[in-house]
Short mmCIF file of C-alpha atoms and ligand atoms in Angstrom, two decimals:
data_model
loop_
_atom_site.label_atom_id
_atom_site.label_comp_id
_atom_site.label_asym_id
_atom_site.label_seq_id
_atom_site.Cartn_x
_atom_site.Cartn_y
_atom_site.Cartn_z
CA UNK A 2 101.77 13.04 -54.99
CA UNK A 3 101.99 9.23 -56.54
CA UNK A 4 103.49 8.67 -60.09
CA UNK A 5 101.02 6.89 -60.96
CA UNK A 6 99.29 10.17 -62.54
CA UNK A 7 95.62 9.45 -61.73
CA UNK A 8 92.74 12.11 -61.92
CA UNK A 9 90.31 12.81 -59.17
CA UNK A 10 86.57 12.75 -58.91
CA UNK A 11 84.90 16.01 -60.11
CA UNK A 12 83.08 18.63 -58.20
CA UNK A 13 80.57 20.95 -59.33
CA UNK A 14 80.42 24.58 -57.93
CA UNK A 15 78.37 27.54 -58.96
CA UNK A 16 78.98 31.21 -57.98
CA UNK A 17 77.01 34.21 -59.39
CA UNK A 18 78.47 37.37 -60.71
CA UNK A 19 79.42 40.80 -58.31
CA UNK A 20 77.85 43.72 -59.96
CA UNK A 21 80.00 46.98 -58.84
CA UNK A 22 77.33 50.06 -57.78
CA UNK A 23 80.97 52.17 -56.93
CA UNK A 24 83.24 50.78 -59.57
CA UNK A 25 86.87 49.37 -58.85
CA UNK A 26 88.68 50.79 -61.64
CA UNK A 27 92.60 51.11 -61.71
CA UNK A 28 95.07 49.11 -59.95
CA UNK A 29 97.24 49.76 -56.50
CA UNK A 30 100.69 49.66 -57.06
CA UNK A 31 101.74 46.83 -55.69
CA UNK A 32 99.92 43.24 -55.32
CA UNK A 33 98.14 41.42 -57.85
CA UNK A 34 94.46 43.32 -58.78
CA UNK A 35 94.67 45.23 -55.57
CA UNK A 36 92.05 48.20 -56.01
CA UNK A 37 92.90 51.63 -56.55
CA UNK A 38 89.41 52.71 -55.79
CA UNK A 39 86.83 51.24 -53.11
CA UNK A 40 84.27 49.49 -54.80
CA UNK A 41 80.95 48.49 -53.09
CA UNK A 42 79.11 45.60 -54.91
CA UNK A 43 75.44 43.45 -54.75
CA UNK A 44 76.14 39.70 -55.22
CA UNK A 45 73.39 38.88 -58.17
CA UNK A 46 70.59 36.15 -58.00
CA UNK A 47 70.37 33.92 -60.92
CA UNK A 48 73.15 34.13 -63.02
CA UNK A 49 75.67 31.45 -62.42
CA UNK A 50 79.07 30.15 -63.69
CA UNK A 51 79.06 26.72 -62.76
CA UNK A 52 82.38 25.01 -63.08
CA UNK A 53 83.14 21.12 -63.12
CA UNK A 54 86.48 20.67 -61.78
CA UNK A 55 89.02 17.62 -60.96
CA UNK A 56 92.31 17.45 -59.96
CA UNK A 57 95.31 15.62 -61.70
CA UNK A 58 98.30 14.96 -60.28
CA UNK A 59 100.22 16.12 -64.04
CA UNK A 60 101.05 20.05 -64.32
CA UNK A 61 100.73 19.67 -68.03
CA UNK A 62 97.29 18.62 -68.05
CA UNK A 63 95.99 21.93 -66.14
CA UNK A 64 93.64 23.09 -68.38
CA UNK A 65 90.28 25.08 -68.49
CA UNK A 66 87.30 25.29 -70.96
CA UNK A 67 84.28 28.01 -71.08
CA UNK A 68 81.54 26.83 -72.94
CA UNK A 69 83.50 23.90 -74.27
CA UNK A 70 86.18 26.26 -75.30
CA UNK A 71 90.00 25.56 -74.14
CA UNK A 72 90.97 29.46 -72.90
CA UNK A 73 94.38 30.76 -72.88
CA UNK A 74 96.49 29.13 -69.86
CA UNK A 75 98.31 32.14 -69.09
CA UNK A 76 95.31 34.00 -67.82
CA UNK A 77 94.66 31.61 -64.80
CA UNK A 78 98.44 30.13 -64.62
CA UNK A 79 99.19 33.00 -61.27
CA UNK A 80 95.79 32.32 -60.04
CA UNK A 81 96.49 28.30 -59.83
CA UNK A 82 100.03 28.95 -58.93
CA UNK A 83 99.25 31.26 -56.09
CA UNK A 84 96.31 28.77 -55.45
CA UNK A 85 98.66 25.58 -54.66
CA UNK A 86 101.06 27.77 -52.84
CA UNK A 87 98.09 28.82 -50.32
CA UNK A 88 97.08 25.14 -50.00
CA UNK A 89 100.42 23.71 -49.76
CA UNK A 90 99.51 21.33 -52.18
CA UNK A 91 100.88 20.27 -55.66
CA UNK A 92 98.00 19.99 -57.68
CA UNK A 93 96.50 21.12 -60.78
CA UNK A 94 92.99 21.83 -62.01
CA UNK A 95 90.82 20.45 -64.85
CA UNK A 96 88.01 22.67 -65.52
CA UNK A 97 85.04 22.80 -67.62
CA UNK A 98 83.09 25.93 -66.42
CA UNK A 99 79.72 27.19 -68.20
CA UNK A 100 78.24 30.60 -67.66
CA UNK A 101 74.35 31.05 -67.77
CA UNK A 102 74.23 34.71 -68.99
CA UNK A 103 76.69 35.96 -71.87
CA UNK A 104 80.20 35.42 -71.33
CA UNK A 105 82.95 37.97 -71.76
CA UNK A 106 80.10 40.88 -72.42
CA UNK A 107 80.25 43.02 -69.84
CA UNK A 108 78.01 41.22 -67.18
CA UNK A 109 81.13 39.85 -65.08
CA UNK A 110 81.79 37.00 -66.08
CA UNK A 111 85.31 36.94 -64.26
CA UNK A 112 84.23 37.66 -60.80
CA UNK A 113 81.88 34.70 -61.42
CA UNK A 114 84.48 32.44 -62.91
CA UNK A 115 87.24 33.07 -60.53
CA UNK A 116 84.61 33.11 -57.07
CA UNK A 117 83.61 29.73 -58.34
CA UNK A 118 87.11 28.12 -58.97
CA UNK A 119 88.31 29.32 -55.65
CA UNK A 120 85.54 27.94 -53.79
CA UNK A 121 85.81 24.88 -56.15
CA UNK A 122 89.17 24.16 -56.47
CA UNK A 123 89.94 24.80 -51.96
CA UNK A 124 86.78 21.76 -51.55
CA UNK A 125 88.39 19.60 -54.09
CA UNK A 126 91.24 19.65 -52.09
CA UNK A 127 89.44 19.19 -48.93
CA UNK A 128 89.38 22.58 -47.47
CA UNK A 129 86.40 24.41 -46.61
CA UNK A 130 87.64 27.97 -45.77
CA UNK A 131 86.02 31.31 -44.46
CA UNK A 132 85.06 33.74 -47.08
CA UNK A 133 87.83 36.29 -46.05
CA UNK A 134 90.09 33.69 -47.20
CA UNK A 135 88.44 32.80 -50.29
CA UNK A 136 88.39 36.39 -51.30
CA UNK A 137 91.85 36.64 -51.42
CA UNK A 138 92.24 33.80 -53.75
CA UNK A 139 89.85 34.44 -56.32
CA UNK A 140 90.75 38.19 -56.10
CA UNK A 141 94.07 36.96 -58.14
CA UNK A 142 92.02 35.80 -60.92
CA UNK A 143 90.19 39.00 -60.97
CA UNK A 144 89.97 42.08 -58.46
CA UNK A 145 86.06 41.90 -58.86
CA UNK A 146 85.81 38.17 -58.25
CA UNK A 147 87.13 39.19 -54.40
CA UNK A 148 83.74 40.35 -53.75
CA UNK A 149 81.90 37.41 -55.43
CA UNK A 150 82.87 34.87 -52.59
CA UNK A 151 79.92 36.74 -50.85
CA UNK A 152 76.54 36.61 -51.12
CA UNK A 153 74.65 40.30 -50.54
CA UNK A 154 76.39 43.32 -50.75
CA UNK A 155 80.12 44.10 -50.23
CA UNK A 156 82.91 46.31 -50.05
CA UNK A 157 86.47 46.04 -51.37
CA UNK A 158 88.67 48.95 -50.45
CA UNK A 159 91.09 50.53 -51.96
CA UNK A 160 94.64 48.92 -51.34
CA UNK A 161 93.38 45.95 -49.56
CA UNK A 162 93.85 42.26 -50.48
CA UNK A 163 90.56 40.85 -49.48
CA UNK A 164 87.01 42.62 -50.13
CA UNK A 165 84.40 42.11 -46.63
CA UNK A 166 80.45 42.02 -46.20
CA UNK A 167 78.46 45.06 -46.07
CA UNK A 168 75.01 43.41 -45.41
CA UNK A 169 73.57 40.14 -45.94
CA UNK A 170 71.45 38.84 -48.39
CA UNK A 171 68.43 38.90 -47.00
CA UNK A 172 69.23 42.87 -46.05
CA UNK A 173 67.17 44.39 -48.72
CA UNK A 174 64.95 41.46 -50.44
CA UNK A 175 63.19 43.26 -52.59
CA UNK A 176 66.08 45.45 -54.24
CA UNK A 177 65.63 44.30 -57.72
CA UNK A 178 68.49 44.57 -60.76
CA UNK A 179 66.83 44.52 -64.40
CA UNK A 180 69.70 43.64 -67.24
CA UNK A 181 69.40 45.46 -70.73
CA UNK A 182 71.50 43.22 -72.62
CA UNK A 183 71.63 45.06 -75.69
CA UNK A 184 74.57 43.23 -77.67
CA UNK A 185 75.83 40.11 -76.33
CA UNK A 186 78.88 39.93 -78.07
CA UNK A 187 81.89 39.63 -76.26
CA UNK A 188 84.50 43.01 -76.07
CA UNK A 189 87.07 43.94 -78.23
CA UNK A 190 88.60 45.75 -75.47
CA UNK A 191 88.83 43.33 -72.25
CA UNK A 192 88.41 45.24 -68.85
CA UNK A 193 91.75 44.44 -67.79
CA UNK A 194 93.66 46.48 -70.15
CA UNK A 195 90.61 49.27 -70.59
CA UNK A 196 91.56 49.52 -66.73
CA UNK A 197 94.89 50.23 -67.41
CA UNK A 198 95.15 52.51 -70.10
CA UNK A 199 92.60 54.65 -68.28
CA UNK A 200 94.77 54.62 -65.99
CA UNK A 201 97.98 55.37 -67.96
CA UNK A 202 96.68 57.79 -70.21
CA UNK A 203 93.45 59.31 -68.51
CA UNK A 204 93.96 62.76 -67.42
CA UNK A 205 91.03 61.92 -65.16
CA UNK A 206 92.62 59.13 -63.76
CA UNK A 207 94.03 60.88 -60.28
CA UNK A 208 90.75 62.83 -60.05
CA UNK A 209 88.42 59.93 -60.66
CA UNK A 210 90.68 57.82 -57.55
CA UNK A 211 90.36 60.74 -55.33
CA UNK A 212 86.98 61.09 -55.70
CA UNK A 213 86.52 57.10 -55.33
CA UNK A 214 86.29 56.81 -51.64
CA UNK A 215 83.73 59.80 -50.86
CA UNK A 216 80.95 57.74 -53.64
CA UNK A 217 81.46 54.49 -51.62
CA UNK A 218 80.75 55.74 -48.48
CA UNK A 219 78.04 57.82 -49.62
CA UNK A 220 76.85 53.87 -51.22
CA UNK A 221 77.58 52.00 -48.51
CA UNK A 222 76.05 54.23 -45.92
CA UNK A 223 72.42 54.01 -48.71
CA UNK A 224 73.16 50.24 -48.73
CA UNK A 225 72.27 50.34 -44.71
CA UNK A 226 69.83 52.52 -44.89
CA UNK A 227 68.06 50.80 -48.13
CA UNK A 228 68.03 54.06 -49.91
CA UNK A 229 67.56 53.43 -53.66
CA UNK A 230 67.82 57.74 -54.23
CA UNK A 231 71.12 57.88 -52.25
CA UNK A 232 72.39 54.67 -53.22
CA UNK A 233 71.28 55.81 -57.09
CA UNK A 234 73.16 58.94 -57.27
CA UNK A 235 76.37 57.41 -56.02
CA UNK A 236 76.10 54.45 -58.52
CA UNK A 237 75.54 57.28 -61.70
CA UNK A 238 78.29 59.07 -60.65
CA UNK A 239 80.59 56.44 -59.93
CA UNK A 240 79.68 54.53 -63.24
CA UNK A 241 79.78 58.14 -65.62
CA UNK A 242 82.79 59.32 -63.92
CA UNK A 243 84.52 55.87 -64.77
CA UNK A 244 83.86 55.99 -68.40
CA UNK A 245 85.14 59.38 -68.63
CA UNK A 246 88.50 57.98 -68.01
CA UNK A 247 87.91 55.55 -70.78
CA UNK A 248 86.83 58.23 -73.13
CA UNK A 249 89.80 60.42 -72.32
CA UNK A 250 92.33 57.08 -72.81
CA UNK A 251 94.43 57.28 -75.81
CA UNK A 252 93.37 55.55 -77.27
CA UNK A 253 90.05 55.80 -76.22
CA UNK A 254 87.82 53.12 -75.38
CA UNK A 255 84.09 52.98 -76.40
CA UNK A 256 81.79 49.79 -75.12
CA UNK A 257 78.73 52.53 -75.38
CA UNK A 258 76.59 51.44 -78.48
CA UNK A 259 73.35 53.83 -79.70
CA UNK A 260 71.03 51.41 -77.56
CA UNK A 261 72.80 51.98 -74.41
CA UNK A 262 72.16 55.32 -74.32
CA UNK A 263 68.16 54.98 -75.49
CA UNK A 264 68.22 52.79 -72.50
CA UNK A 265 69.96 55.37 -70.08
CA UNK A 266 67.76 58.26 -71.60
CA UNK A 267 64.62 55.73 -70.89
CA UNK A 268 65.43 55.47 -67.04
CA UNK A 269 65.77 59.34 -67.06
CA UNK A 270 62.43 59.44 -67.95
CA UNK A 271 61.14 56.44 -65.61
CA UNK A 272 62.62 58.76 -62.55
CA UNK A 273 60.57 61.85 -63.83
CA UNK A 274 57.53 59.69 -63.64
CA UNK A 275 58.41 59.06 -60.26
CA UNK A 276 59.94 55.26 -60.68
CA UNK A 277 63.19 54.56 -59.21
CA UNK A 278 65.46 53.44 -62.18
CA UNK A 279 69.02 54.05 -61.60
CA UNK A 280 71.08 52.46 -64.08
CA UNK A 281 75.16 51.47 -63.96
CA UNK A 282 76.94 50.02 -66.39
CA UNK A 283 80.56 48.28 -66.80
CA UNK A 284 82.77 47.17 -69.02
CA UNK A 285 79.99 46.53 -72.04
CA UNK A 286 77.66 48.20 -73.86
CA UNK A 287 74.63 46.45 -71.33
CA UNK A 288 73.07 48.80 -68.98
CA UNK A 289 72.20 47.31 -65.62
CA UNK A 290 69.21 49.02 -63.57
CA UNK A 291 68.42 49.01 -59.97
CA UNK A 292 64.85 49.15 -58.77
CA UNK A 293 62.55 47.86 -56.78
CA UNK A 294 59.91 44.53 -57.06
CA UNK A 295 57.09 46.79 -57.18
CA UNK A 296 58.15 48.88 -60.03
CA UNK A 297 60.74 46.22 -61.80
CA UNK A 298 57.79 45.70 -64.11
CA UNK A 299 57.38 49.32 -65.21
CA UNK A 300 61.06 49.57 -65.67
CA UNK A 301 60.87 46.53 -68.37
CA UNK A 302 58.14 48.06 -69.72
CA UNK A 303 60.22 51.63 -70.04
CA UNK A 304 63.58 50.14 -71.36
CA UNK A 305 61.59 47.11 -73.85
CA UNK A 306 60.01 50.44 -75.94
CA UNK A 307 64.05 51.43 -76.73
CA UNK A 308 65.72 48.08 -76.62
CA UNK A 309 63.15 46.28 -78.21
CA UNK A 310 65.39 43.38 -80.04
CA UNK A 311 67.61 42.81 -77.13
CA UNK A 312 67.08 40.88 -73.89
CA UNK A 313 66.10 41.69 -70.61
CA UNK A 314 66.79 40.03 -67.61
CA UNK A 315 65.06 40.58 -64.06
CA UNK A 316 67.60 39.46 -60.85
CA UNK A 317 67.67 39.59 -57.27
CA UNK A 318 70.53 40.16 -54.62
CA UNK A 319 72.18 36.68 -54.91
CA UNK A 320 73.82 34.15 -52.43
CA UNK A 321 77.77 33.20 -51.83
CA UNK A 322 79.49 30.44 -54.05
CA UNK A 323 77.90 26.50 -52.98
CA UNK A 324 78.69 23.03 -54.09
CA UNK A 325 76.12 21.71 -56.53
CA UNK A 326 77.62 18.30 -57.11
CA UNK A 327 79.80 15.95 -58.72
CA UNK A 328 80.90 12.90 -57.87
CA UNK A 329 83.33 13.46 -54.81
CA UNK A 330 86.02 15.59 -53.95
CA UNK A 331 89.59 14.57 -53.86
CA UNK A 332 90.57 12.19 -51.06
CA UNK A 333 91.03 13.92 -47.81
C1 DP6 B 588 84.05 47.68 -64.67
O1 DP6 B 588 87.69 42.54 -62.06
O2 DP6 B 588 87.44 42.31 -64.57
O3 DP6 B 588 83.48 45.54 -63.79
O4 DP6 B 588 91.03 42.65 -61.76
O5 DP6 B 588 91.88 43.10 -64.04
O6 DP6 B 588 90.46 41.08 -63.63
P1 DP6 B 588 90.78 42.51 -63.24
O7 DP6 B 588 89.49 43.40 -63.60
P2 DP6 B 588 87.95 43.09 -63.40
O8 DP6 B 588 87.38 44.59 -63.50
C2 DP6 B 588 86.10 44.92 -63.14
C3 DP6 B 588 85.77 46.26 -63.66
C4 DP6 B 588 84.33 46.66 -63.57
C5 DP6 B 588 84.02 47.31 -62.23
C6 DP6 B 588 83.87 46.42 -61.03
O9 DP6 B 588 83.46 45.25 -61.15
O10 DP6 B 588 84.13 46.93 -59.93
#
């Protein structure tokens, strides 16, 4: 590039976040955040992380903010570095990104983040490429954000490098998610390294993977079918038998706060009542429910009477990453 170190026009891309129903949790052995377990994911409506981005021609001025705050380099550093070697390019990012829902609390943030830079940062430099592609990219930020390059629902297998569609968003349109946010703090413990001390110390950890792959087919197959029952059991299984790794890490690790069980113990009681309420949860104390339009009311209603002070949030099955703006990409 020229020495005469100039910066770029900026581009503005949003991306919402991939919430896991069969959770990836534990790393392959090789690769960068290659899955240990299959995880099968819905793409959610609403939530965004938008990110601003521009390109500079200066290494040292790669940089990235989060709600106006400058984040540590070294987390993104291999994602950029594996990002320029993919593009052939010598480039580096400027980033101010923004998340609409709490950031770094549990409601994946990263998969957001990461499925919006690599979508962002590939059309600042003039490439438009196929999701499959994408997903490889942003999976180096973050093994979840592999499935946010979709929209709908998706599957990322274990030991693979690039997560792939399950069905569309339009698939099941009236599949509804409601978000107990009870504490919107961000962790103590980030997922990254609750992941991995699961899965050093867990003695769980080999029977949680080899029960992984059974609960995502048994998801996937309830995804086709649009079976919330099916698809509900398989999610509370998947999401209970993950935490007991975390409980049985030493040490242990504890996101659960008094509200998030009220809230779990709440959707118990929606399903005897005969409403379909079957919650999930991930790294974070929030508990996220699945449901349907007709009844996301009643579930609300249900979880508001325990988690009274906290916020609840009603979403959709969202769409794949998309430009919003800016003022041009780089020149082609
Ligand atoms: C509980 O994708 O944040 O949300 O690959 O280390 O960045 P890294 O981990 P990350 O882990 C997600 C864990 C989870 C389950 C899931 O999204 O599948």
């Amino acid at each position: 590039m020229g020495a005469e170190h100039k910066t770029h026009q900026t581009l503005r891309c949003a991306a919402s976040p991939s919430l896991a129903l069969v959770k990836y949790w534990g790393k392959w052995n090789e690769g960068v955040n290659v899955p240990a377990t299959t995880s099968i994911a819905v793409t959610l409506s609403h939530l965004e992380s938008v990110a601003e981005i521009r390109i500079t021609d200066r290494a040292d001025q790669e940089c990235v903010t989060v709600g106006g705050v400058p984040q540590d380099g070294a987390r993104y550093a291999p994602f950029f570095a594996n990002l320029r070697a993919e593009a052939r390019r010598d480039a580096w990012f400027m980033v101010d990104s923004i998340n609409s829902f709490p950031t770094g609390a549990g409601l994946a943030s990263s998969s957001s983040a990461f499925a919006a830079l690599a979508f962002g940062c590939t059309r600042s430099l003039g490439m438009t490429l196929p999701p499959e592609k994408l997903s490889r990219i942003a999976r180096v930020g973050s093994g979840s954000a592999a499935r946010a390059v979709y929209g709908g629902f998706t599957r990322f297998s274990a030991g693979a490098e690039l997560a792939e569609p399950v069905a569309a968003q339009s698939h099941w349109a009236d599949l509804r998610v409601v978000i107990a946010v009870v504490d919107c703090g961000p962790k103590t413990v980030s997922s990254r390294s609750a992941m991995n001390r699961s899965a050093d110390t867990s003695v769980y950890y080999s029977r949680w993977i080899e029960c992984s792959e059974d609960l995502a087919a048994r998801a996937e197959r309830a995804i086709l079918d649009r079976d919330i029952e099916v698809l509900g059991v398989a999610m509370r299984q998947s999401y209970l038998r993950m935490f007991a790794t975390m409980f049985t890490a030493e040490p242990p690790v504890f996101y659960w706060l008094p509200e998030t069980v009220a809230v779990i113990r709440a959707c118990e009681q929606l399903r005897q009542q005969g409403v379909p309420a079957w919650e999930t949860m991930d790294a974070g104390p929030q508990v996220k429910i699945l449901t349907t339009a007709d009844y996301a009311y009643r579930v609300c209603e249900g979880i508001g009477r325990v988690a009274d002070h906290g916020e609840i949030l009603v979403v959709g099955v969202g769409a794949a990453p998309r430009e919003i703006g800016g003022t041009g990409g780089a020149p082609r």
